[in-house]
Structure formats: C-alpha cells, structure tokens
mmCIF file of C-alpha atoms in Angstrom:
data_model
loop_
_atom_site.group_PDB
_atom_site.id
_atom_site.type_symbol
_atom_site.label_atom_id
_atom_site.label_comp_id
_atom_site.label_asym_id
_atom_site.label_seq_id
_atom_site.Cartn_x
_atom_site.Cartn_y
_atom_site.Cartn_z
ATOM 1 C CA UNK A 1 -13.911 -12.409 11.864
ATOM 2 C CA UNK A 2 -15.283 -11.346 8.731
ATOM 3 C CA UNK A 3 -14.076 -8.686 6.252
ATOM 4 C CA UNK A 4 -16.674 -6.658 4.993
ATOM 5 C CA UNK A 5 -16.228 -5.487 1.424
ATOM 6 C CA UNK A 6 -16.452 -1.922 0.074
ATOM 7 C CA UNK A 7 -19.593 -2.350 -2.130
ATOM 8 C CA UNK A 8 -22.425 -3.094 0.414
ATOM 9 C CA UNK A 9 -20.409 -2.734 3.472
ATOM 10 C CA UNK A 10 -23.080 -4.963 5.369
ATOM 11 C CA UNK A 11 -21.048 -8.485 5.284
ATOM 12 C CA UNK A 12 -22.985 -9.886 2.675
ATOM 13 C CA UNK A 13 -20.262 -9.913 -0.154
ATOM 14 C CA UNK A 14 -20.639 -8.599 -3.231
ATOM 15 C CA UNK A 15 -19.790 -8.873 -6.933
ATOM 16 C CA UNK A 16 -16.363 -9.521 -7.535
ATOM 17 C CA UNK A 17 -14.034 -8.562 -10.358
ATOM 18 C CA UNK A 18 -15.101 -12.234 -11.471
ATOM 19 C CA UNK A 19 -18.779 -11.494 -11.736
ATOM 20 C CA UNK A 20 -21.649 -12.925 -8.687
ATOM 21 C CA UNK A 21 -19.318 -15.986 -8.042
ATOM 22 C CA UNK A 22 -16.414 -17.710 -9.410
ATOM 23 C CA UNK A 23 -15.169 -21.360 -9.245
ATOM 24 C CA UNK A 24 -12.516 -22.489 -6.513
ATOM 25 C CA UNK A 25 -8.893 -22.221 -7.492
ATOM 26 C CA UNK A 26 -6.421 -24.560 -6.554
ATOM 27 C CA UNK A 27 -7.936 -26.033 -2.835
ATOM 28 C CA UNK A 28 -4.225 -27.574 -2.318
ATOM 29 C CA UNK A 29 -4.099 -29.892 0.925
ATOM 30 C CA UNK A 30 -0.525 -28.368 1.992
ATOM 31 C CA UNK A 31 -2.357 -24.981 2.460
ATOM 32 C CA UNK A 32 -4.524 -25.276 5.921
ATOM 33 C CA UNK A 33 -6.261 -23.225 8.292
ATOM 34 C CA UNK A 34 -3.623 -24.474 10.960
ATOM 35 C CA UNK A 35 -3.588 -21.218 12.980
ATOM 36 C CA UNK A 36 -5.090 -17.724 13.562
ATOM 37 C CA UNK A 37 -4.247 -15.103 10.989
ATOM 38 C CA UNK A 38 -5.212 -17.059 8.018
ATOM 39 C CA UNK A 39 -7.007 -15.068 5.038
ATOM 40 C CA UNK A 40 -9.525 -16.636 3.498
ATOM 41 C CA UNK A 41 -12.443 -16.267 1.045
ATOM 42 C CA UNK A 42 -16.109 -17.382 2.566
ATOM 43 C CA UNK A 43 -18.762 -19.142 -0.203
ATOM 44 C CA UNK A 44 -21.544 -20.764 -0.105
ATOM 45 C CA UNK A 45 -20.399 -24.309 -1.259
ATOM 46 C CA UNK A 46 -18.176 -25.541 -3.994
ATOM 47 C CA UNK A 47 -17.198 -23.021 -6.649
ATOM 48 C CA UNK A 48 -19.236 -19.924 -4.975
ATOM 49 C CA UNK A 49 -16.752 -17.532 -4.300
ATOM 50 C CA UNK A 50 -17.070 -13.826 -3.937
ATOM 51 C CA UNK A 51 -16.268 -11.106 -2.129
ATOM 52 C CA UNK A 52 -16.839 -11.998 1.278
ATOM 53 C CA UNK A 53 -13.426 -12.915 3.485
ATOM 54 C CA UNK A 54 -12.526 -13.658 7.130
ATOM 55 C CA UNK A 55 -9.358 -14.056 9.161
ATOM 56 C CA UNK A 56 -9.170 -16.775 11.342
ATOM 57 C CA UNK A 57 -8.590 -16.167 15.091
ATOM 58 C CA UNK A 58 -7.830 -20.001 15.997
ATOM 59 C CA UNK A 59 -6.999 -23.099 13.951
ATOM 60 C CA UNK A 60 -10.230 -23.768 12.030
ATOM 61 C CA UNK A 61 -9.388 -27.065 10.271
ATOM 62 C CA UNK A 62 -13.122 -28.007 9.595
ATOM 63 C CA UNK A 63 -12.586 -25.173 6.976
ATOM 64 C CA UNK A 64 -9.614 -26.896 5.098
ATOM 65 C CA UNK A 65 -10.423 -27.832 1.402
ATOM 66 C CA UNK A 66 -13.550 -25.796 1.804
ATOM 67 C CA UNK A 67 -12.621 -22.164 1.901
ATOM 68 C CA UNK A 68 -9.824 -20.743 -0.191
ATOM 69 C CA UNK A 69 -6.960 -19.340 1.447
ATOM 70 C CA UNK A 70 -5.556 -16.268 0.280
ATOM 71 C CA UNK A 71 -3.021 -15.232 3.002
ATOM 72 C CA UNK A 72 -1.806 -15.205 6.401
ATOM 73 C CA UNK A 73 -1.683 -11.658 8.710
ATOM 74 C CA UNK A 74 2.210 -10.873 8.727
ATOM 75 C CA UNK A 75 2.074 -7.908 11.064
ATOM 76 C CA UNK A 76 -0.777 -6.768 13.186
ATOM 77 C CA UNK A 77 -2.384 -9.998 14.755
ATOM 78 C CA UNK A 78 -2.391 -7.921 18.126
ATOM 79 C CA UNK A 79 -5.118 -5.654 15.835
ATOM 80 C CA UNK A 80 -7.140 -9.050 14.607
ATOM 81 C CA UNK A 81 -7.512 -9.904 17.891
ATOM 82 C CA UNK A 82 -8.494 -6.662 19.249
ATOM 83 C CA UNK A 83 -11.115 -6.865 16.409
ATOM 84 C CA UNK A 84 -12.026 -10.518 17.247
ATOM 85 C CA UNK A 85 -13.192 -9.133 20.922
ATOM 86 C CA UNK A 86 -15.653 -6.468 19.912
ATOM 87 C CA UNK A 87 -18.972 -7.300 21.318
ATOM 88 C CA UNK A 88 -21.413 -8.547 18.749
ATOM 89 C CA UNK A 89 -25.518 -8.740 18.430
ATOM 90 C CA UNK A 90 -27.184 -12.031 18.069
ATOM 91 C CA UNK A 91 -26.899 -12.224 14.623
ATOM 92 C CA UNK A 92 -22.884 -11.664 15.062
ATOM 93 C CA UNK A 93 -23.061 -8.075 13.574
ATOM 94 C CA UNK A 94 -20.522 -6.101 15.772
ATOM 95 C CA UNK A 95 -22.172 -3.523 18.277
ATOM 96 C CA UNK A 96 -19.888 -0.698 16.836
ATOM 97 C CA UNK A 97 -18.250 0.040 13.421
ATOM 98 C CA UNK A 98 -14.987 -1.654 12.824
ATOM 99 C CA UNK A 99 -13.263 0.086 10.299
ATOM 100 C CA UNK A 100 -9.573 -0.846 8.631
ATOM 101 C CA UNK A 101 -7.816 1.789 6.575
ATOM 102 C CA UNK A 102 -4.378 2.845 5.379
ATOM 103 C CA UNK A 103 -3.601 -0.831 4.594
ATOM 104 C CA UNK A 104 -2.466 -2.718 2.012
ATOM 105 C CA UNK A 105 -0.241 -5.846 0.880
ATOM 106 C CA UNK A 106 3.360 -6.526 2.028
ATOM 107 C CA UNK A 107 5.648 -7.842 -0.916
ATOM 108 C CA UNK A 108 7.047 -10.779 0.729
ATOM 109 C CA UNK A 109 9.913 -13.016 -1.073
ATOM 110 C CA UNK A 110 9.740 -16.508 -1.180
ATOM 111 C CA UNK A 111 12.286 -18.580 0.409
#
C-alpha cells in the first residue's frame, strides 16, 4: 500500500528536503523486495525519487533495482495487513481515511 505524505495528503507525494526529486542512491542487488513489509520509495523512473512511499504486502521482485528500499517493518505487520485490506475505489483510493499516528523509528543494532 502507498504511504501518503503530510504536505498534500492525496497520495501524489510532494517535495522532499532534496527538492522536487532526487537521484537514486545505491540500488544494491542484495537489498530486495523479497517479502512483505519492505518500505520503499515510489518513483517515475530512474532518478525521480520524491516523497511517496509504499510498503509491500507480498514479495515484489519486479520492483528490484527500480525502487529505493529504505527499510523493513519490524513490528506491526498485522496493522500493515489490516490497512492493505481496506476497500478502495476504482482508482485504488481507500474509501475511508487511514491515518498512522504516534509512530516512529526503532533503533536497530546491526548484527
């Protein structure tokens, strides 16, 4: 499912701290869309990253090498699956607003 940014709140993304868009970072071949819970940045093609995000609900290998991966869901995948089941219209827009609040990043110590 798509994560809406705060600026527009309409799913289209918005300006990032780097401007309207920015270049791809290291699209490393070992970082894959290999399972549910991958947090990735949407784009319109190479070097067009902005502020539009999505979390995978299933493995999506067709996205490998095309979308920048920023992390994985470590806790709360049940919530992600629940959000993924929200009914949508013909344009894939949810019929009800889904708002994630009181969230943040978890410090993870590398193995």
